[in-house]
mmCIF file of C-alpha atoms and ligand atoms in Angstrom:
data_model
loop_
_atom_site.group_PDB
_atom_site.id
_atom_site.type_symbol
_atom_site.label_atom_id
_atom_site.label_comp_id
_atom_site.label_asym_id
_atom_site.label_seq_id
_atom_site.Cartn_x
_atom_site.Cartn_y
_atom_site.Cartn_z
ATOM 1 C CA MET A 1 -44.301 -20.099 72.534
ATOM 2 C CA SER A 2 -44.251 -16.415 71.716
ATOM 3 C CA ILE A 3 -42.093 -14.085 69.681
ATOM 4 C CA LYS A 4 -40.871 -10.791 71.104
ATOM 5 C CA VAL A 5 -39.833 -7.877 68.891
ATOM 6 C CA TYR A 6 -38.414 -4.641 70.289
ATOM 7 C CA PRO A 7 -35.881 -1.934 69.405
ATOM 8 C CA ASN A 8 -32.405 -2.556 70.834
ATOM 9 C CA GLY A 9 -29.534 -1.549 68.540
ATOM 10 C CA GLY A 10 -31.816 -2.408 65.614
ATOM 11 C CA LEU A 11 -34.852 -4.653 65.962
ATOM 12 C CA LEU A 12 -34.220 -7.484 68.363
ATOM 13 C CA VAL A 13 -36.345 -10.596 67.836
ATOM 14 C CA GLU A 14 -36.541 -13.208 70.589
ATOM 15 C CA ILE A 15 -37.712 -16.511 69.210
ATOM 16 C CA LYS A 16 -37.267 -20.019 70.622
ATOM 17 C CA GLY A 17 -34.698 -18.811 73.170
ATOM 18 C CA ARG A 18 -32.598 -17.134 70.468
ATOM 19 C CA LYS A 19 -31.988 -13.454 69.788
ATOM 20 C CA ILE A 20 -31.808 -12.276 66.181
ATOM 21 C CA LEU A 21 -30.800 -8.679 65.560
ATOM 22 C CA LEU A 22 -32.361 -7.126 62.462
ATOM 23 C CA ASP A 23 -30.679 -4.203 60.686
ATOM 24 C CA PRO A 24 -28.325 -3.049 63.482
ATOM 25 C CA THR A 25 -27.593 0.658 63.623
ATOM 26 C CA SER A 26 -25.918 0.615 67.070
ATOM 27 C CA LEU A 27 -24.657 -1.917 69.573
ATOM 28 C CA PRO A 28 -27.508 -3.717 71.416
ATOM 29 C CA SER A 29 -27.386 -4.123 75.201
ATOM 30 C CA GLU A 30 -27.724 -7.910 74.815
ATOM 31 C CA LYS A 31 -25.522 -10.095 72.639
ATOM 32 C CA PRO A 32 -27.457 -11.463 69.658
ATOM 33 C CA ASP A 33 -27.045 -15.027 68.333
ATOM 34 C CA ALA A 34 -27.222 -13.796 64.726
ATOM 35 C CA VAL A 35 -27.604 -10.599 62.713
ATOM 36 C CA PHE A 36 -29.605 -9.975 59.541
ATOM 37 C CA VAL A 37 -28.943 -6.998 57.241
ATOM 38 C CA SER A 38 -31.937 -6.543 54.919
ATOM 39 C CA HIS A 39 -30.297 -4.105 52.473
ATOM 40 C CA ALA A 40 -27.567 -1.524 51.995
ATOM 41 C CA HIS A 41 -29.313 1.771 52.859
ATOM 42 C CA SER A 42 -27.400 3.462 55.657
ATOM 43 C CA ASP A 43 -30.416 3.679 57.997
ATOM 44 C CA HIS A 44 -30.419 -0.148 58.083
ATOM 45 C CA TYR A 45 -26.874 -0.891 59.200
ATOM 46 C CA ASN A 46 -23.879 0.587 60.905
ATOM 47 C CA PHE A 47 -20.593 -0.781 59.658
ATOM 48 C CA LYS A 48 -18.652 -0.169 62.883
ATOM 49 C CA THR A 49 -21.331 -1.995 64.871
ATOM 50 C CA LEU A 50 -21.119 -4.949 62.500
ATOM 51 C CA ARG A 51 -17.315 -4.960 62.797
ATOM 52 C CA ILE A 52 -17.468 -5.038 66.592
ATOM 53 C CA MET A 53 -19.825 -8.038 66.641
ATOM 54 C CA LYS A 54 -17.049 -10.506 65.888
ATOM 55 C CA GLY A 55 -17.899 -14.170 65.687
ATOM 56 C CA ILE A 56 -21.645 -13.539 65.364
ATOM 57 C CA PRO A 57 -23.125 -14.832 62.091
ATOM 58 C CA LYS A 58 -24.173 -11.957 59.801
ATOM 59 C CA VAL A 59 -26.755 -12.934 57.195
ATOM 60 C CA MET A 60 -27.096 -10.834 54.013
ATOM 61 C CA SER A 61 -27.070 -11.078 50.227
ATOM 62 C CA GLN A 62 -23.908 -10.880 48.136
ATOM 63 C CA ALA A 63 -24.934 -7.479 46.690
ATOM 64 C CA THR A 64 -25.600 -6.075 50.164
ATOM 65 C CA TRP A 65 -22.214 -7.311 51.355
ATOM 66 C CA GLU A 66 -20.456 -5.706 48.366
ATOM 67 C CA LEU A 67 -22.216 -2.396 48.966
ATOM 68 C CA ILE A 68 -21.711 -2.115 52.728
ATOM 69 C CA ASP A 69 -18.276 -3.737 52.955
ATOM 70 C CA PRO A 70 -16.332 -3.180 49.704
ATOM 71 C CA LYS A 71 -13.052 -4.264 51.362
ATOM 72 C CA ARG A 72 -14.651 -7.422 52.843
ATOM 73 C CA ARG A 73 -13.570 -6.715 56.406
ATOM 74 C CA LEU A 74 -16.568 -8.293 58.150
ATOM 75 C CA ASP A 75 -16.178 -11.753 59.657
ATOM 76 C CA ASN A 76 -18.650 -14.628 59.723
ATOM 77 C CA VAL A 77 -20.809 -13.413 56.819
ATOM 78 C CA THR A 78 -23.444 -15.920 55.650
ATOM 79 C CA ILE A 79 -24.368 -15.102 52.066
ATOM 80 C CA VAL A 80 -27.947 -15.880 51.085
ATOM 81 C CA GLU A 81 -29.954 -15.179 47.943
ATOM 82 C CA SER A 82 -33.690 -15.014 47.328
ATOM 83 C CA GLY A 83 -35.282 -18.458 47.745
ATOM 84 C CA ASP A 84 -32.525 -19.824 50.019
ATOM 85 C CA SER A 85 -33.244 -21.776 53.210
ATOM 86 C CA VAL A 86 -30.464 -21.876 55.799
ATOM 87 C CA GLU A 87 -30.042 -22.814 59.431
ATOM 88 C CA VAL A 88 -28.379 -20.078 61.446
ATOM 89 C CA ALA A 89 -28.037 -20.048 65.256
ATOM 90 C CA GLY A 90 -30.207 -23.171 65.347
ATOM 91 C CA LEU A 91 -33.100 -21.455 63.549
ATOM 92 C CA ALA A 92 -34.612 -22.275 60.145
ATOM 93 C CA MET A 93 -34.436 -19.142 58.016
ATOM 94 C CA GLU A 94 -35.702 -18.414 54.524
ATOM 95 C CA VAL A 95 -35.033 -15.290 52.507
ATOM 96 C CA HIS A 96 -37.127 -13.822 49.706
ATOM 97 C CA GLU A 97 -36.984 -10.825 47.380
ATOM 98 C CA ALA A 98 -37.918 -7.496 48.910
ATOM 99 C CA GLY A 99 -37.995 -5.597 45.569
ATOM 100 C CA HIS A 100 -36.576 -2.453 47.198
ATOM 101 C CA VAL A 101 -32.933 -2.094 46.038
ATOM 102 C CA ILE A 102 -30.353 -4.511 44.643
ATOM 103 C CA GLY A 103 -29.757 -7.327 47.136
ATOM 104 C CA SER A 104 -32.701 -6.388 49.400
ATOM 105 C CA LEU A 105 -34.274 -9.380 51.135
ATOM 106 C CA GLN A 106 -37.185 -10.298 53.388
ATOM 107 C CA LEU A 107 -36.479 -12.754 56.216
ATOM 108 C CA LEU A 108 -38.774 -15.570 57.333
ATOM 109 C CA ILE A 109 -37.967 -17.526 60.502
ATOM 110 C CA ASP A 110 -39.995 -20.676 61.046
ATOM 111 C CA ALA A 111 -39.759 -21.914 64.620
ATOM 112 C CA GLY A 112 -43.192 -23.511 64.766
ATOM 113 C CA LEU A 113 -44.544 -19.982 64.849
ATOM 114 C CA ARG A 114 -43.550 -17.992 61.787
ATOM 115 C CA MET A 115 -42.048 -14.516 61.808
ATOM 116 C CA VAL A 116 -41.537 -12.391 58.709
ATOM 117 C CA TYR A 117 -39.413 -9.258 58.564
ATOM 118 C CA THR A 118 -40.093 -7.362 55.343
ATOM 119 C CA GLY A 119 -37.309 -4.775 55.641
ATOM 120 C CA ASP A 120 -38.014 -2.016 53.120
ATOM 121 C CA PHE A 121 -40.013 -3.582 50.302
ATOM 122 C CA ASN A 122 -41.938 -2.933 47.098
ATOM 123 C CA LEU A 123 -44.737 -4.991 45.543
ATOM 124 C CA ASP A 124 -44.758 -3.231 42.150
ATOM 125 C CA ARG A 125 -43.582 -4.654 38.864
ATOM 126 C CA ARG A 126 -40.766 -2.286 37.975
ATOM 127 C CA LEU A 127 -38.205 -1.902 35.191
ATOM 128 C CA VAL A 128 -35.582 -3.104 37.659
ATOM 129 C CA LEU A 129 -35.597 -5.898 40.258
ATOM 130 C CA LYS A 130 -38.238 -8.515 41.009
ATOM 131 C CA SER A 131 -41.174 -7.486 43.175
ATOM 132 C CA ALA A 132 -41.566 -8.707 46.755
ATOM 133 C CA PRO A 133 -43.858 -11.699 47.315
ATOM 134 C CA ILE A 134 -46.324 -11.434 50.214
ATOM 135 C CA LEU A 135 -45.311 -14.124 52.723
ATOM 136 C CA LYS A 136 -47.799 -15.893 55.010
ATOM 137 C CA THR A 137 -46.870 -15.551 58.650
ATOM 138 C CA ASP A 138 -48.027 -15.433 62.282
ATOM 139 C CA VAL A 139 -45.966 -12.418 63.295
ATOM 140 C CA LEU A 140 -45.225 -9.667 60.786
ATOM 141 C CA VAL A 141 -42.538 -7.023 61.251
ATOM 142 C CA ILE A 142 -43.203 -4.456 58.534
ATOM 143 C CA ASP A 143 -41.594 -1.258 57.240
ATOM 144 C CA SER A 144 -44.231 1.473 57.614
ATOM 145 C CA THR A 145 -42.332 4.413 56.093
ATOM 146 C CA TYR A 146 -45.392 5.447 54.058
ATOM 147 C CA GLY A 147 -48.041 4.213 56.501
ATOM 148 C CA HIS A 148 -50.391 7.140 55.874
ATOM 149 C CA PRO A 149 -53.082 7.403 53.151
ATOM 150 C CA ARG A 150 -51.495 10.636 51.931
ATOM 151 C CA TYR A 151 -48.839 8.326 50.456
ATOM 152 C CA THR A 152 -51.065 6.267 48.221
ATOM 153 C CA PHE A 153 -49.048 6.175 45.035
ATOM 154 C CA PRO A 154 -50.368 6.034 41.442
ATOM 155 C CA PRO A 155 -49.768 2.806 39.499
ATOM 156 C CA ARG A 156 -46.148 2.450 38.350
ATOM 157 C CA ALA A 157 -47.060 2.431 34.648
ATOM 158 C CA GLN A 158 -48.870 5.747 35.057
ATOM 159 C CA LEU A 159 -45.882 7.276 36.854
ATOM 160 C CA TYR A 160 -43.559 6.050 34.112
ATOM 161 C CA ARG A 161 -45.819 7.621 31.439
ATOM 162 C CA GLU A 162 -45.939 10.949 33.270
ATOM 163 C CA ILE A 163 -42.161 11.072 33.748
ATOM 164 C CA LEU A 164 -41.568 10.251 30.080
ATOM 165 C CA ARG A 165 -44.092 12.858 28.892
ATOM 166 C CA THR A 166 -42.382 15.522 31.016
ATOM 167 C CA VAL A 167 -38.871 14.583 29.884
ATOM 168 C CA ARG A 168 -39.904 14.599 26.207
ATOM 169 C CA ALA A 169 -41.545 18.024 26.588
ATOM 170 C CA PHE A 170 -38.303 19.471 27.972
ATOM 171 C CA LEU A 171 -36.128 17.866 25.307
ATOM 172 C CA GLU A 172 -38.424 18.926 22.438
ATOM 173 C CA GLU A 173 -37.901 22.525 23.537
ATOM 174 C CA ASN A 174 -34.161 21.900 23.647
ATOM 175 C CA LYS A 175 -34.126 22.300 27.399
ATOM 176 C CA GLY A 176 -32.348 20.065 29.873
ATOM 177 C CA VAL A 177 -34.095 18.267 32.693
ATOM 178 C CA ALA A 178 -32.626 16.543 35.751
ATOM 179 C CA LEU A 179 -34.551 13.800 37.523
ATOM 180 C CA ALA A 180 -33.517 13.837 41.186
ATOM 181 C CA THR A 181 -33.507 10.350 42.711
ATOM 182 C CA ARG A 182 -32.152 8.200 45.527
ATOM 183 C CA VAL A 183 -28.543 7.295 44.723
ATOM 184 C CA LEU A 184 -29.334 3.616 45.419
ATOM 185 C CA GLY A 185 -32.872 2.691 44.355
ATOM 186 C CA THR A 186 -34.854 5.045 42.120
ATOM 187 C CA GLY A 187 -31.593 6.244 40.488
ATOM 188 C CA GLN A 188 -31.222 2.904 38.723
ATOM 189 C CA GLU A 189 -34.929 2.683 37.862
ATOM 190 C CA VAL A 190 -34.914 6.149 36.267
ATOM 191 C CA THR A 191 -31.680 5.373 34.373
ATOM 192 C CA ALA A 192 -33.424 2.311 32.884
ATOM 193 C CA LEU A 193 -36.612 4.270 32.144
ATOM 194 C CA LEU A 194 -34.790 6.985 30.210
ATOM 195 C CA SER A 195 -32.375 4.675 28.442
ATOM 196 C CA LEU A 196 -34.533 1.636 27.642
ATOM 197 C CA VAL A 197 -37.980 3.204 27.247
ATOM 198 C CA ALA A 198 -37.448 6.877 26.300
ATOM 199 C CA LYS A 199 -34.427 5.855 24.186
ATOM 200 C CA VAL A 200 -32.386 8.838 25.283
ATOM 201 C CA VAL A 201 -28.874 8.418 26.653
ATOM 202 C CA PRO A 202 -29.089 10.086 30.068
ATOM 203 C CA PHE A 203 -26.227 11.816 31.857
ATOM 204 C CA VAL A 204 -25.997 9.955 35.145
ATOM 205 C CA ASP A 205 -24.315 11.511 38.169
ATOM 206 C CA ARG A 206 -21.214 9.536 39.137
ATOM 207 C CA ARG A 207 -22.629 8.640 42.584
ATOM 208 C CA VAL A 208 -25.712 7.091 40.957
ATOM 209 C CA ALA A 209 -23.596 5.482 38.216
ATOM 210 C CA GLU A 210 -21.452 3.746 40.843
ATOM 211 C CA LYS A 211 -24.566 1.963 42.121
ATOM 212 C CA ASN A 212 -25.722 1.325 38.535
ATOM 213 C CA ARG A 213 -22.622 -0.828 38.134
ATOM 214 C CA VAL A 214 -23.585 -2.986 41.120
ATOM 215 C CA TYR A 215 -27.041 -3.530 39.602
ATOM 216 C CA GLU A 216 -25.468 -4.474 36.266
ATOM 217 C CA LYS A 217 -22.995 -6.821 37.923
ATOM 218 C CA HIS A 218 -25.964 -8.646 39.439
ATOM 219 C CA GLY A 219 -27.768 -9.033 36.122
ATOM 220 C CA GLU A 220 -29.983 -5.941 35.947
ATOM 221 C CA ILE A 221 -30.154 -4.239 32.533
ATOM 222 C CA LEU A 222 -30.108 -0.440 32.671
ATOM 223 C CA GLY A 223 -29.227 0.437 29.043
ATOM 224 C CA SER A 224 -26.744 3.069 27.850
ATOM 225 C CA TYR A 225 -25.847 6.171 29.835
ATOM 226 C CA VAL A 226 -23.025 8.658 30.172
ATOM 227 C CA VAL A 227 -21.319 8.946 33.538
ATOM 228 C CA ASN A 228 -21.356 12.589 34.500
ATOM 229 C CA THR A 229 -18.802 14.128 36.804
ATOM 230 C CA SER A 230 -19.984 17.761 36.736
ATOM 231 C CA ALA A 231 -23.249 19.618 36.007
ATOM 232 C CA PRO A 232 -25.179 17.906 33.184
ATOM 233 C CA PRO A 233 -25.319 19.614 29.754
ATOM 234 C CA ARG A 234 -28.091 22.191 29.314
ATOM 235 C CA SER A 235 -30.131 20.290 26.755
ATOM 236 C CA ALA A 236 -29.878 16.723 28.067
ATOM 237 C CA ALA A 237 -31.812 14.448 30.399
ATOM 238 C CA ALA A 238 -29.908 13.717 33.584
ATOM 239 C CA VAL A 239 -30.210 11.505 36.652
ATOM 240 C CA VAL A 240 -28.897 13.250 39.769
ATOM 241 C CA PRO A 241 -29.075 12.658 43.544
ATOM 242 C CA LEU A 242 -31.973 14.224 45.459
ATOM 243 C CA SER A 243 -29.465 16.468 47.226
ATOM 244 C CA ALA A 244 -28.200 18.001 43.938
ATOM 245 C CA ARG A 245 -29.535 21.406 43.020
ATOM 246 C CA TYR A 246 -29.889 22.082 39.310
ATOM 247 C CA CYS A 247 -32.424 24.184 37.465
ATOM 248 C CA ASN A 248 -35.195 22.095 35.885
ATOM 249 C CA SER A 249 -34.629 19.457 38.569
ATOM 250 C CA ILE A 250 -37.660 17.287 39.350
ATOM 251 C CA PRO A 251 -37.693 15.149 42.517
ATOM 252 C CA CYS A 252 -38.633 11.477 42.119
ATOM 253 C CA THR A 253 -39.378 10.217 45.637
ATOM 254 C CA GLY A 254 -42.350 8.972 47.611
ATOM 255 C CA TRP A 255 -42.308 12.223 49.572
ATOM 256 C CA ALA A 256 -42.962 14.205 46.358
ATOM 257 C CA THR A 257 -46.734 14.118 46.581
ATOM 258 C CA ASN A 258 -47.179 17.818 45.765
ATOM 259 C CA SER A 259 -44.365 18.527 43.328
ATOM 260 C CA GLY A 260 -42.342 16.031 41.324
ATOM 261 C CA PHE A 261 -43.133 12.352 40.894
ATOM 262 C CA PRO A 262 -43.984 10.050 43.837
ATOM 263 C CA LEU A 263 -41.767 7.262 42.486
ATOM 264 C CA SER A 264 -40.542 5.237 45.449
ATOM 265 C CA SER A 265 -38.664 2.020 46.095
ATOM 266 C CA HIS A 266 -40.902 1.557 49.164
ATOM 267 C CA ALA A 267 -44.463 0.264 49.271
ATOM 268 C CA GLY A 268 -47.107 2.991 49.523
ATOM 269 C CA PHE A 269 -49.997 2.980 52.002
ATOM 270 C CA THR A 270 -52.373 0.687 50.087
ATOM 271 C CA ASP A 271 -49.658 -1.917 49.500
ATOM 272 C CA LEU A 272 -48.775 -1.883 53.208
ATOM 273 C CA ILE A 273 -52.419 -2.668 54.029
ATOM 274 C CA LYS A 274 -52.492 -5.328 51.296
ATOM 275 C CA TYR A 275 -49.376 -6.995 52.747
ATOM 276 C CA VAL A 276 -50.814 -7.076 56.275
ATOM 277 C CA LEU A 277 -54.131 -8.583 55.119
ATOM 278 C CA GLU A 278 -52.709 -11.155 52.715
ATOM 279 C CA SER A 279 -49.953 -12.242 55.121
ATOM 280 C CA GLU A 280 -52.739 -13.353 57.520
ATOM 281 C CA ALA A 281 -50.561 -12.222 60.435
ATOM 282 C CA ASN A 282 -52.038 -12.331 63.938
ATOM 283 C CA GLU A 283 -49.605 -9.757 65.249
ATOM 284 C CA VAL A 284 -48.037 -6.854 63.383
ATOM 285 C CA PHE A 285 -45.088 -4.719 64.456
ATOM 286 C CA ALA A 286 -44.737 -1.513 62.431
ATOM 287 C CA PHE A 287 -41.410 0.255 62.294
ATOM 288 C CA TRP A 288 -40.225 3.548 60.778
ATOM 289 C CA GLY A 289 -42.104 6.471 59.290
ATOM 290 C CA PHE A 290 -45.802 6.629 60.139
ATOM 291 C CA ALA A 291 -45.615 3.593 62.435
ATOM 292 C CA GLU A 292 -48.021 4.989 65.094
ATOM 293 C CA TYR A 293 -50.616 6.067 62.576
ATOM 294 C CA PHE A 294 -50.374 2.845 60.602
ATOM 295 C CA ALA A 295 -50.666 0.602 63.678
ATOM 296 C CA ASP A 296 -53.673 2.634 64.795
ATOM 297 C CA VAL A 297 -55.401 2.099 61.418
ATOM 298 C CA LEU A 298 -54.687 -1.643 61.656
ATOM 299 C CA ARG A 299 -56.166 -1.851 65.175
ATOM 300 C CA ARG A 300 -59.203 0.376 64.692
ATOM 301 C CA GLU A 301 -60.243 -0.408 61.134
ATOM 302 C CA LEU A 302 -58.980 -3.927 60.565
ATOM 303 C CA GLY A 303 -59.022 -5.397 64.087
ATOM 304 C CA VAL A 304 -55.379 -6.507 63.808
ATOM 305 C CA HIS A 305 -53.157 -6.744 66.909
ATOM 306 C CA ALA A 306 -50.670 -4.073 65.903
ATOM 307 C CA TYR A 307 -47.835 -2.284 67.675
ATOM 308 C CA ALA A 308 -45.733 0.669 66.594
ATOM 309 C CA TYR A 309 -42.090 1.435 67.227
ATOM 310 C CA GLN A 310 -40.171 4.458 66.059
ATOM 311 C CA HIS A 311 -36.666 3.674 65.017
HETATM 312 ZN ZN1 ZN B 1 -34.167 1.287 52.171
#
């Protein structure tokens, strides 16, 4: 028996005569038996595509469903939470934390051969969410967004210390500072860092605050913050989207390796390598970002059977 993985509307996995579509962003040319949505970032699902696929089971967490379908218009949704085992389309599936954003999950299908799809994931201990466990598998489908050594991130605790030192320096001089984050992901982590650790009450952009509420509804503690509907006050600490342009705005994203803080909800390069090695996978499929480069490193330096696909 073998497992095939290839791009077709998302990632199409053929296993035991079944087709499972992972993170659909367009309609595939073949009808899948089931769909899995790993998390609610818009590069991992397309709502119209999901709507069209009537009658097909759609597996996702409750938080993901709330975020992508606030009016609950999708049919045949199978809600799963970390640690659950379910049978869908005749296949045994398990889901586990991915540690990326609220509701993000990894998928494990055990059909004699095991296949793991990490989705976007993070192995760090963070102020929010639980970290992703490394799952043992035969075939690994891994997010390789930061699959280049340039994106080897400092330890989380060090990043937290540096952010706090910078924020305090601004505030001591009575200057404002805006930390620019992903609306869903680092926005909630930075809210918690400022509120719970720095003990300041940050002004949080309304778009970030909307997602904060979903985290809080699902048990995450972010502390006190003020929801901000316009430019933040001049002498306060603020959490704003990466797209916002304010003076004294500091980007917090994995891409900020030269300026700002490389605080990411994704795994960096060394954690991607760690996952591949500890998963003991015989075959690795890398998707997104530096997929080609990462697969090449796996083949040449680690002797792993690795393949790359750009999304
Ligand atoms: Zn994501």
